[in-house]
Amino acid sequence: MKGAEAPRDVTVVVPVKGSELEFEEIIEAYGREFDRRGLTSEFVFVLDGTPESMFDDLARRRPAGRSVRLLKFNQSFGESISLAAGFKIARGKVVLSLPAYVQTDPKDIHQVLEAIDGGADVVTCWRRPRVDSILNRLQSFIFNALMRLLTGVKFHDLTCLLRAMRRRVFEDVAVQGDMYRFLPVLAQRAGYEVREVVVRHLKEQGRNKVFGMGVYLRRFLDVAALIFLTRFTRKPLRFFGLAGAAIFLIGLSICSWLLVEHFAYGIRLKNQTMLVLGVLFLVLGVQTFFIGLVAEIIIFTQGRNLKDYRVQRIEEGSGHFRADDVEDAPDAANGAQGQGINGATPVDLTHTGLQRVPILNPSKAAEPVSGE
Amino acid sequence: MDISVVIPCFNEEDSILPLARALHGTLISMKRSFEVIFVDDGSRDRTPQRLAEILGLDSRVRVIQLARNCGQTAALSAGIDHARGQYIVAMDADLQNDPVDIPRIVHELDRGFDVVSGWRRSRKDHFVRRRLPSLIANSILASVSGVKLHDFGCTLKGYRNEFLRRVPMYSDMHRYLPAFAASMGARVKEVEVRHHPRRFGRSKYGISRIYRVLMDILLLQMLVHFAFRPLHWFGLASVVAFWLCTGILLVSLFPVSDSALLLEEFSTVVFPSIFLLGTYLGTTLLSLGFVCELANRVDDSEMRQMFTVRDLETAA
């Protein structure tokens, strides 16, 4: 249909870990739904620490008539890095991430794509009802409820890998380490429109286990980093100052209590081990505050280099507006109808490329012209 | 180019065409070279289409389309970064500001002021919900910053471009620009401007921001003095900590009187613990000061010099 390097409508990125992969099933099931919508698509499989033979095996099994690309890591880097690598080589205007097996009903992809057409930048999916084990569901429920509580966003299923986003989102929103699962939170925070759609859960593979302490600890640190990133990057002292003040107050109350005990109850100060703790907290509080101040100073002095905005395109005007046009200009109501002002030729909106076009409609889709 | 007008727009589909028309009328009548920069801050209504219509009318219009909703300060700074004019006039797209006031702002800039801020003397907003909180916030801002303005919140403001280029624009900075500018040595002037009731759309400001505004401005004041000489201040704090420790150590080594029970106890337990932790704090602060000094070595000199540079130029 198009040349090999031509942009596609949709790129599907599948991170593959271990040897289990429903290769043909995924391509077949989702390819059919894309065909039904008349979309061009490509599939990118990122092999992350898979058996040696798998790459050649998949290359041989590549179905005819579908654009399938394989990407292989020499060692295992984990899901987020795999996805980032897949996104990097993606040629689609919209990118879909999928688990390595048909986890949800492929027909639900229409809902997802319609949400994108409806103006969403990111679509995250909520598997409901869940069909996996009660233990999995419980862990997942606690995690998501905690995330809703801590970050204040209203997503129900951040662990669902089925996700769609416009190109500009993953080019813009920095996802470090193991943070891909939090991308909807980060994207919404950055000002993108994120929607959640409910999809039908078909099956769940593996992962039916209680994770080790290390996993929980890492997850917790991720969440802590996320909260810091989303709330305090531009105002570090709000965080450190508050924490420092709290610690200082604890120290102050311990010390004053010890003094009260000394004078009122005659408990000798030299017998109080709590004294060291109290003074330590005082010092720690001051130190935390000053570290926040250092962070604040760095942000302040580097503030000119931090771009809080992202330009999608810049359009230069054309024509010449004359001063004597102003007097007999039609009023606001007329102008708002979309006519040109003062007999200037009405502007053909399809050529400006400025409107929020349904990006999946190839005839009108416009690629971003410039970005920083 | 003389004048760049920067207009951040977020969901302002109804206001844009009337605004552009009024704006062009005023600017053309001023007989100066100008450009108008609309920054679309990820609007979700028909604002982009309206802006596209305006683009076809005049070559002096530019539209910067942001990829997402970045917030007002960010949109403003996007416009400022792309502005080519000698003066930058920032205004809202909601038609509450009147372009007719622009010539007066430009006139004050011509007279040599660095920042010219609008004052909506007769505000057309709800008294309790909008005007009262802003009255309080403004008096706080004026007393803390020492800049006697009546209306920090007015978005219609004029700036000298070379000044704005050096201001760190992040978070809610656009609100504090005049106060910040004044503490950097800029000459700030206030002019009365017209204010119209909101015709289209709805207001995007919340009310209960006084606390945050106060904290921000206090911090900003501190940073202005602090940021350029961190080692000085951190060093001062650590010296205080060290002196305190040394004094306490001396007291505990040579107890003045052994009759005082309290002092004896302090000498054996309290003073040593304070001494140890105080020494630790002093050392830490000193090293933090060094870290800070290193971190902002880059932008430092430029920012400190900015007004001196301008004064030399005008004197020549």
XYZ file of C-alpha atoms in Angstrom:
688
model
C 0.000 0.000 0.000
C 2.719 2.416 1.008
C 6.489 2.389 1.029
C 8.341 0.720 3.856
C 9.227 4.003 5.539
C 5.813 5.601 5.100
C 4.082 6.580 8.333
C 1.414 4.210 9.545
C -1.775 4.987 11.359
C -1.098 2.607 14.216
C 1.990 0.914 15.586
C 1.505 -1.949 17.994
C 4.400 -2.449 20.397
C 4.623 -5.762 22.228
C 7.328 -6.312 24.849
C 8.187 -10.011 24.995
C 9.825 -11.566 28.001
C 10.454 -15.281 28.332
C 9.414 -17.676 25.634
C 5.662 -17.287 25.775
C 4.292 -15.232 22.937
C 1.064 -15.531 20.984
C 2.718 -14.201 17.855
C 0.274 -15.105 15.099
C -2.758 -14.667 17.350
C -1.935 -11.064 18.200
C -1.133 -10.084 14.614
C -4.179 -11.867 13.288
C -6.682 -10.611 15.878
C -5.613 -6.983 15.981
C -4.697 -6.768 12.293
C -8.248 -7.763 11.444
C -9.726 -5.013 13.601
C -7.394 -2.419 12.063
C -8.394 -3.579 8.568
C -12.002 -3.178 9.526
C -11.359 0.492 10.332
C -9.270 0.943 7.212
C -6.113 1.752 9.132
C -2.569 0.937 8.121
C -0.661 -0.748 10.903
C 2.651 -2.232 11.893
C 3.608 -4.588 14.696
C 6.820 -4.194 16.665
C 7.898 -7.047 18.914
C 10.635 -6.208 21.371
C 12.442 -9.373 22.486
C 13.795 -8.717 25.950
C 15.919 -11.565 27.204
C 14.177 -14.223 25.168
C 15.779 -17.507 24.082
C 18.385 -17.199 21.316
C 16.381 -19.125 18.760
C 13.262 -16.996 19.108
C 14.350 -14.148 16.846
C 15.004 -16.385 13.816
C 11.952 -18.418 14.594
C 9.688 -15.371 14.606
C 11.371 -13.946 11.514
C 10.470 -17.165 9.713
C 6.888 -17.169 10.985
C 6.237 -13.565 9.952
C 2.776 -13.529 8.337
C 2.493 -12.315 4.753
C 0.824 -9.009 4.075
C 1.496 -7.565 7.526
C 4.229 -5.211 8.513
C 6.032 -6.899 11.409
C 9.312 -5.706 12.904
C 11.414 -7.465 15.473
C 13.778 -5.835 17.895
C 16.112 -7.849 20.060
C 18.021 -6.886 23.179
C 21.215 -8.719 24.005
C 20.284 -8.794 27.637
C 17.123 -8.190 29.604
C 16.289 -4.559 30.316
C 12.717 -4.834 31.548
C 9.349 -3.757 30.273
C 9.677 0.038 30.350
C 12.934 0.053 28.392
C 11.513 -2.456 25.911
C 8.531 -0.230 25.296
C 10.686 2.863 24.987
C 12.821 1.090 22.377
C 9.700 -0.030 20.537
C 8.273 3.493 20.570
C 11.543 4.830 19.235
C 11.314 2.846 16.019
C 7.519 3.147 15.732
C 6.272 4.876 12.596
C 2.633 5.106 13.638
C 0.780 8.271 14.468
C -0.769 6.377 17.320
C 1.057 3.763 19.321
C -0.598 0.883 21.113
C 1.153 -1.210 23.700
C -0.030 -4.776 24.212
C 0.920 -7.695 26.433
C 2.522 -10.696 24.711
C -0.758 -12.583 24.527
C -4.360 -11.774 23.677
C -5.322 -10.607 27.142
C -8.422 -8.595 26.352
C -11.083 -8.706 23.688
C -9.492 -7.394 20.454
C -12.821 -5.826 19.476
C -12.447 -3.377 22.344
C -9.671 -1.755 20.338
C -12.377 0.170 18.515
C -13.379 1.909 21.737
C -9.766 2.822 22.331
C -9.257 4.237 18.848
C -12.533 6.113 19.000
C -11.418 7.758 22.234
C -8.255 8.886 20.428
C -10.337 10.212 17.536
C -12.485 11.993 20.084
C -9.513 14.084 21.152
C -7.817 11.974 23.819
C -4.026 11.958 23.825
C -3.695 8.856 25.969
C -6.194 6.036 26.409
C -5.738 3.728 29.344
C -7.797 0.579 29.749
C -9.627 -0.874 32.683
C -10.038 -4.658 32.581
C -13.458 -5.389 33.991
C -14.500 -7.852 35.196
C -11.153 -9.430 35.994
C -10.744 -13.121 35.344
C -7.461 -13.776 37.150
C -6.903 -15.126 40.631
C -8.278 -13.419 43.712
C -4.732 -12.770 44.966
C -3.766 -10.914 41.806
C -6.932 -8.905 41.910
C -6.416 -7.962 45.517
C -2.833 -6.794 44.937
C -3.875 -4.866 41.891
C -6.849 -3.313 43.663
C -4.739 -2.134 46.581
C -2.090 -0.725 44.262
C -4.593 1.196 42.150
C -6.588 2.461 45.118
C -3.365 3.674 46.688
C -2.369 5.417 43.481
C -5.747 7.123 43.231
C -5.377 8.283 46.790
C -1.807 9.518 46.464
C -1.825 11.077 43.027
C -5.408 12.270 42.926
C -6.106 10.932 39.437
C -8.978 8.598 38.758
C -7.585 5.602 36.887
C -8.635 2.139 37.931
C -6.143 -0.123 36.242
C -2.643 1.253 35.869
C -1.144 -2.226 35.556
C -3.021 -2.927 32.319
C -0.483 -2.915 29.507
C -3.100 -2.245 26.815
C -2.719 1.451 26.222
C -2.848 3.833 23.282
C -1.231 7.200 22.879
C -0.437 9.800 20.302
C 3.123 10.121 19.167
C 3.651 13.499 20.774
C 2.892 12.096 24.219
C 5.705 9.582 24.397
C 8.066 11.955 22.659
C 7.346 14.505 25.348
C 6.618 12.782 28.639
C 9.835 11.458 30.102
C 9.457 7.940 31.397
C 12.402 6.753 33.414
C 13.177 3.410 34.881
C 10.159 1.358 35.695
C 7.702 4.214 35.324
C 5.763 3.165 32.227
C 2.839 2.040 34.336
C 2.509 5.582 35.656
C 2.554 7.197 32.234
C -1.160 8.110 32.307
C -0.611 9.943 35.578
C 2.436 11.796 34.261
C 0.722 12.596 30.961
C -2.364 13.976 32.637
C -0.210 15.998 34.958
C 1.636 17.435 31.964
C -1.646 18.646 30.472
C -2.550 15.884 28.036
C -6.049 14.543 27.845
C -6.179 11.035 29.267
C -9.254 8.847 29.042
C -10.054 5.478 30.518
C -12.125 2.878 28.690
C -13.450 -0.406 30.043
C -12.283 -3.511 28.196
C -13.273 -7.145 28.529
C -10.667 -9.290 30.251
C -10.237 -12.653 28.514
C -7.379 -14.375 30.318
C -4.304 -13.794 32.405
C -0.983 -15.508 31.975
C 1.599 -16.098 34.656
C 2.185 -13.490 37.336
C -0.027 -15.451 39.716
C 2.181 -15.060 42.714
C 3.064 -12.969 45.704
C 6.018 -10.790 44.818
C 9.131 -10.648 46.972
C 9.861 -7.807 49.351
C 12.243 -6.254 46.844
C 9.497 -5.780 44.275
C 7.226 -4.044 46.750
C 10.041 -1.837 47.924
C 10.897 -0.822 44.364
C 7.238 -0.174 43.610
C 7.005 1.996 46.697
C 10.073 4.001 45.698
C 8.600 4.443 42.217
C 5.426 5.866 43.701
C 7.398 8.157 45.982
C 9.449 9.390 43.022
C 6.272 9.872 41.021
C 4.634 11.982 43.685
C 7.740 14.081 43.997
C 8.007 14.471 40.227
C 4.378 15.390 39.709
C 3.982 17.785 42.588
C 7.241 19.357 43.598
C 9.672 19.534 40.689
C 9.175 23.256 40.299
C 8.704 23.963 43.984
C 11.066 21.659 45.896
C 11.003 23.807 49.018
C 7.277 23.196 49.400
C 8.133 19.550 49.967
C 11.415 19.790 51.826
C 10.300 22.775 53.841
C 7.214 20.966 55.038
C 9.138 17.779 55.828
C 11.884 19.765 57.568
C 9.397 21.731 59.625
C 7.633 18.519 60.678
C 10.902 16.871 61.759
C 11.994 20.020 63.575
C 8.695 20.181 65.441
C 9.046 16.563 66.551
C 12.516 17.329 67.877
C 11.282 20.476 69.578
C 8.428 18.681 71.322
C 10.725 15.877 72.509
C 13.214 18.362 73.955
C 10.607 20.518 75.620
C 8.958 17.461 77.128
C 12.270 16.403 78.608
C 12.693 19.858 80.136
C 9.200 19.683 81.580
C 10.036 16.299 83.091
C 13.261 17.690 84.482
C 11.713 20.654 86.241
C 8.268 19.345 87.128
C 8.924 15.682 87.884
C 12.587 15.734 88.755
C 13.637 13.200 86.146
C 17.284 14.052 85.648
C 18.231 15.057 82.138
C 21.388 12.952 82.164
C 19.254 9.856 82.545
C 17.230 10.642 79.440
C 18.386 8.829 76.321
C 15.630 10.553 74.386
C 17.652 13.749 74.617
C 20.019 12.694 71.832
C 17.056 11.776 69.651
C 15.395 15.122 70.295
C 18.488 17.130 69.392
C 19.097 14.892 66.373
C 15.598 15.658 65.084
C 16.142 19.369 65.531
C 19.311 19.209 63.475
C 17.751 16.924 60.887
C 14.834 19.296 60.445
C 17.128 22.248 59.800
C 19.214 20.195 57.404
C 16.186 19.014 55.421
C 14.985 22.567 55.050
C 18.358 23.706 53.780
C 18.556 20.862 51.281
C 15.180 22.038 49.973
C 16.597 25.510 49.719
C 19.516 24.204 47.667
C 17.055 22.495 45.314
C 15.000 25.679 45.093
C 18.051 27.773 44.284
C 19.056 25.361 41.547
C 15.566 25.507 40.011
C 15.529 29.267 40.334
C 18.861 29.900 38.694
C 18.346 27.290 36.002
C 14.720 28.352 35.543
C 15.410 30.030 32.236
C 16.598 26.780 30.735
C 13.641 24.760 31.950
C 10.986 24.818 29.306
C 7.639 24.130 30.869
C 5.978 24.225 27.498
C 6.200 22.179 24.346
C 5.554 23.778 21.000
C 3.715 21.654 18.511
C 3.887 24.083 15.616
C 4.267 27.745 14.798
C 2.214 29.293 12.034
C 3.001 32.597 10.385
C 0.146 34.741 9.218
C -0.329 36.010 5.692
C -2.181 38.903 4.127
C -2.356 42.493 5.191
C -4.862 43.963 7.583
C -5.522 47.639 6.841
C -6.339 50.227 9.462
C -9.394 51.575 7.653
C -10.912 48.100 7.776
C -11.423 48.489 11.467
C -14.286 50.959 11.340
C -16.677 48.939 9.229
C -15.701 45.563 10.618
C -18.606 43.189 11.159
C -19.396 42.579 14.784
C -18.310 39.673 16.869
C -21.306 37.509 16.117
C -20.570 37.602 12.389
C -16.890 37.065 12.803
C -17.464 34.052 14.947
C -19.388 32.366 12.161
C -16.109 31.556 10.521
C -16.222 34.160 7.756
C -13.139 36.108 6.998
C -13.229 39.622 8.336
C -14.037 42.376 5.851
C -14.337 40.480 2.661
C -10.969 38.843 3.053
C -11.276 35.454 1.471
C -12.624 32.931 3.914
C -9.778 30.803 5.131
C -9.730 27.196 4.091
C -9.272 25.451 7.396
C -8.182 22.137 5.955
C -4.893 23.591 4.791
C -3.836 25.277 7.971
C -3.481 21.947 9.697
C -4.125 23.744 12.920
C -7.286 22.104 14.046
C -7.333 19.065 16.250
C -7.861 16.608 13.416
C -8.864 13.033 14.028
C -5.384 11.766 13.687
C -6.477 8.338 12.561
C -8.125 9.758 9.480
C -5.297 9.639 6.934
C -6.748 12.245 4.562
C -6.665 15.019 7.123
C -3.979 13.946 9.517
C -1.144 16.364 10.016
C 2.212 15.578 11.511
C 3.640 18.042 13.992
C 5.786 20.521 12.102
C 8.129 21.639 14.763
C 8.801 20.721 18.327
C 11.303 21.577 20.930
C 10.626 45.402 15.570
C 9.068 47.645 18.211
C 6.191 45.836 19.877
C 5.323 42.180 20.409
C 1.911 41.498 21.853
C 1.754 38.058 23.475
C -1.647 36.546 24.159
C -1.985 33.155 25.834
C -5.342 31.581 24.949
C -7.043 28.682 26.622
C -10.559 27.861 25.473
C -11.355 31.346 24.201
C -13.159 30.561 20.958
C -15.616 33.468 21.213
C -13.199 36.180 22.238
C -10.439 35.727 19.728
C -11.878 37.324 16.610
C -13.199 40.465 18.344
C -9.936 40.740 20.231
C -7.790 40.426 17.122
C -9.829 43.063 15.350
C -9.644 45.567 18.199
C -5.978 44.826 18.733
C -5.039 45.386 15.115
C -6.994 48.618 14.999
C -5.066 49.968 17.955
C -1.652 48.720 16.896
C -1.946 50.019 13.343
C -3.016 53.420 14.588
C 0.178 53.570 16.658
C 2.305 53.600 13.485
C 4.974 51.357 14.982
C 6.182 47.997 13.744
C 4.529 45.208 15.670
C 3.677 41.541 15.809
C 0.890 39.690 17.551
C 1.634 36.272 18.981
C -1.245 34.070 20.011
C -0.244 31.088 22.109
C -2.838 28.352 22.062
C -2.367 26.515 25.326
C -3.882 23.205 24.246
C -7.447 24.497 23.962
C -10.154 21.888 23.686
C -12.774 24.032 21.987
C -12.672 25.741 18.600
C -9.904 28.179 19.548
C -7.411 26.626 17.068
C -9.861 27.150 14.196
C -10.461 30.751 15.211
C -6.727 31.341 15.336
C -6.336 29.770 11.915
C -8.831 32.284 10.546
C -6.854 35.154 11.999
C -3.647 33.833 10.456
C -5.100 34.415 7.009
C -5.712 38.068 7.705
C -2.372 39.526 8.545
C 1.249 38.564 8.130
C 2.117 40.146 11.444
C 0.210 37.461 13.322
C 1.849 34.323 14.579
C 0.202 31.399 16.289
C 2.161 29.127 18.571
C 0.360 25.897 19.089
C 1.383 24.122 22.281
C 1.189 20.356 22.323
C -0.744 20.253 25.554
C -2.242 22.432 28.222
C 0.902 23.788 29.823
C -0.518 26.498 32.065
C -0.544 30.264 31.814
C 3.032 31.009 32.802
C 4.371 28.395 30.409
C 2.201 29.693 27.567
C 3.351 33.215 28.270
C 6.975 32.185 28.340
C 6.527 30.305 25.042
C 5.264 33.552 23.512
C 8.054 35.595 25.067
C 10.716 33.186 23.846
C 9.473 33.636 20.283
C 8.859 37.379 20.463
C 11.102 39.616 18.368
C 9.925 43.002 19.572
C 11.847 45.443 21.690
C 8.833 45.737 24.005
C 6.627 42.856 24.995
C 3.034 43.473 25.933
C 1.255 40.546 27.558
C -2.501 40.409 27.782
C -5.370 38.021 28.303
C -7.554 36.771 25.487
C -10.771 37.029 27.449
C -11.587 40.625 26.374
C -11.455 41.897 29.938
C -8.350 43.861 29.014
C -8.772 46.528 26.380
C -6.155 46.917 23.634
C -6.842 50.678 23.718
C -4.570 50.831 26.773
C -1.554 49.495 24.911
C -0.364 52.907 23.594
C -0.156 54.228 27.152
C 1.843 51.240 28.278
C 4.200 51.610 25.345
C 4.516 55.316 26.107
C 5.742 54.509 29.626
C 8.211 51.968 28.251
C 9.452 54.673 25.880
C 10.029 56.878 28.884
C 12.459 54.289 30.227
C 10.487 52.096 32.584
C 11.334 48.406 32.494
C 8.023 46.996 33.611
C 4.680 48.719 33.169
C 1.841 47.067 35.004
C -1.846 47.655 34.437
C -4.146 48.679 37.264
C -7.780 47.726 36.899
C -9.044 50.562 39.041
C -12.700 49.896 38.419
C -12.844 46.137 38.313
C -15.938 44.527 36.885
C -15.834 41.330 38.900
C -17.783 39.928 41.781
C -16.739 41.772 44.953
C -16.601 38.989 47.534
C -15.421 36.221 45.276
C -12.854 38.043 43.198
C -12.149 41.587 44.298
C -11.864 41.165 48.056
C -9.333 38.308 47.943
C -7.335 40.181 45.342
C -7.398 43.332 47.489
C -5.884 41.376 50.374
C -3.371 39.576 48.189
C -2.284 42.810 46.579
C -1.680 44.607 49.845
C 0.344 41.658 51.110
C 2.374 41.524 47.918
C 2.942 45.274 48.012
C 4.155 45.279 51.606
C 6.341 42.182 51.290
C 7.953 43.141 48.022
C 8.107 46.862 48.731
C 6.716 47.594 45.275
C 3.773 49.919 45.629
C 1.444 48.504 43.007
C -2.302 48.239 43.405
C -2.922 45.354 41.076
C -0.344 42.611 40.711
C -2.859 40.273 39.145
C -3.598 42.369 36.060
C -2.402 40.466 33.030
C -2.049 43.521 30.845
C 1.593 44.386 31.328
C 4.428 45.724 29.256
C 8.038 44.654 29.558
C 11.340 45.491 28.053
C 12.383 42.420 26.123
C 15.993 42.204 27.279
C 14.791 42.175 30.857
C 12.313 39.350 30.336
C 14.906 37.226 28.569
C 16.771 36.907 31.843
C 13.893 36.127 34.146
C 13.409 32.514 35.120
C 9.828 31.792 34.084
C 8.471 28.799 35.869
C 5.616 27.848 38.167
C 3.466 30.954 38.839
C 6.150 33.464 37.986
C 3.987 35.656 35.743
C 2.105 36.783 38.825
C 5.197 38.011 40.600
C 7.061 39.525 37.701
C 6.742 43.195 38.774
C 7.753 42.402 42.349
C 10.598 40.227 41.153
C 11.680 42.813 38.620
C 11.758 45.559 41.227
C 13.970 43.567 43.553
C 16.322 43.004 40.633
C 16.559 46.744 40.184
C 14.046 47.356 37.416
C 11.989 50.525 37.248
C 8.339 49.626 37.631
C 5.427 51.875 36.690
C 1.716 51.430 37.088
C -0.879 52.781 34.671
C -4.622 52.634 35.001
C -6.302 50.419 32.458
C -9.848 49.721 31.453
C -11.530 46.575 32.631
C -14.554 45.001 31.021
C -16.891 42.419 32.465
C -16.335 38.955 31.098
C -18.331 38.480 27.918
C -17.568 34.941 26.878
C -16.393 31.810 28.554
C -15.733 31.571 32.229
C -13.012 32.597 34.589
C -10.149 30.164 35.024
C -8.920 31.404 38.368
C -9.712 29.870 41.718
C -9.995 32.098 44.768
C -8.253 30.605 47.779
C -4.736 31.253 46.636
C -3.713 33.871 49.133
C -1.674 31.491 51.265
C 0.252 30.125 48.312
C 0.777 33.582 46.891
C 2.170 34.750 50.197
C 4.530 31.784 50.555
C 5.687 32.149 46.985
C 6.464 35.822 47.262
C 8.306 35.402 50.560
C 10.409 32.664 49.020
C 11.003 34.731 45.926
C 12.191 37.673 47.956
C 14.533 35.380 49.805
C 15.799 33.779 46.627
C 16.566 37.085 44.991
C 18.996 37.880 47.777
C 20.062 34.330 48.329
C 20.442 32.718 44.958
C 23.363 34.766 43.762
C 25.473 34.420 46.870
C 24.535 31.052 48.372
C 27.901 30.433 49.991
C 27.640 33.719 51.808
C 24.369 32.806 53.472
C 25.042 29.139 54.032
C 28.430 30.078 55.387
C 26.842 32.537 57.789
C 24.463 29.856 59.074
C 27.276 27.372 59.538
C 29.451 29.923 61.334
C 26.596 30.578 63.743
C 26.287 26.845 64.335
C 30.047 26.494 64.899
C 30.289 29.401 67.318
C 27.370 28.090 69.279
C 29.081 24.718 69.556
C 32.421 26.113 70.558
C 30.823 28.267 73.205
C 28.939 25.335 74.597
C 32.046 23.173 74.544
C 33.958 25.787 76.530
C 31.152 26.053 79.045
C 31.077 22.298 79.507
C 34.891 22.067 79.831
C 35.128 24.767 82.449
C 32.003 24.615 84.561
C 31.457 27.992 86.211
C 29.940 26.690 89.365
C 29.466 23.145 90.593
C 26.675 24.122 92.881
C 24.136 24.561 90.115
C 22.604 21.168 89.570
C 21.191 22.042 86.209
C 24.487 23.312 84.858
C 26.324 20.210 85.957
C 23.872 18.012 84.139
C 24.032 20.157 81.090
C 27.801 19.889 81.106
C 27.840 16.123 81.162
C 24.987 15.273 78.792
C 23.230 18.142 77.141
C 26.165 20.227 76.016
C 28.140 17.383 74.440
C 25.160 16.203 72.445
C 24.376 19.709 71.246
C 28.035 20.206 70.445
C 28.289 17.049 68.348
C 25.136 17.609 66.360
C 25.784 21.325 65.993
C 29.228 20.622 64.564
C 27.634 18.192 62.177
C 25.044 20.763 61.106
C 27.660 23.455 60.607
C 29.770 21.211 58.388
C 26.765 20.104 56.365
C 25.567 23.651 55.779
C 28.971 24.753 54.647
C 29.214 21.930 52.121
C 25.668 22.602 50.902
C 26.697 26.197 50.346
C 29.549 25.002 48.154
C 27.239 22.724 46.185
C 24.896 25.636 45.609
C 27.682 27.906 44.530
C 28.792 25.359 41.955
C 25.275 24.712 40.731
C 24.508 28.284 39.762
C 27.871 29.448 38.591
C 26.566 29.365 35.018
C 23.695 31.845 34.970
C 24.895 33.873 37.850
C 26.985 36.635 36.347
C 24.541 37.376 33.566
C 21.606 37.841 35.869
C 23.412 40.044 38.312
C 24.578 42.401 35.631
C 21.477 42.848 33.610
C 20.363 46.292 34.660
C 23.832 47.744 34.711
C 24.206 46.707 31.100
C 21.014 48.437 30.064
C 21.879 51.639 31.885
C 25.210 51.897 30.116
C 23.490 51.527 26.775
C 20.937 54.242 27.363
C 23.601 56.561 28.709
C 25.719 56.198 25.605
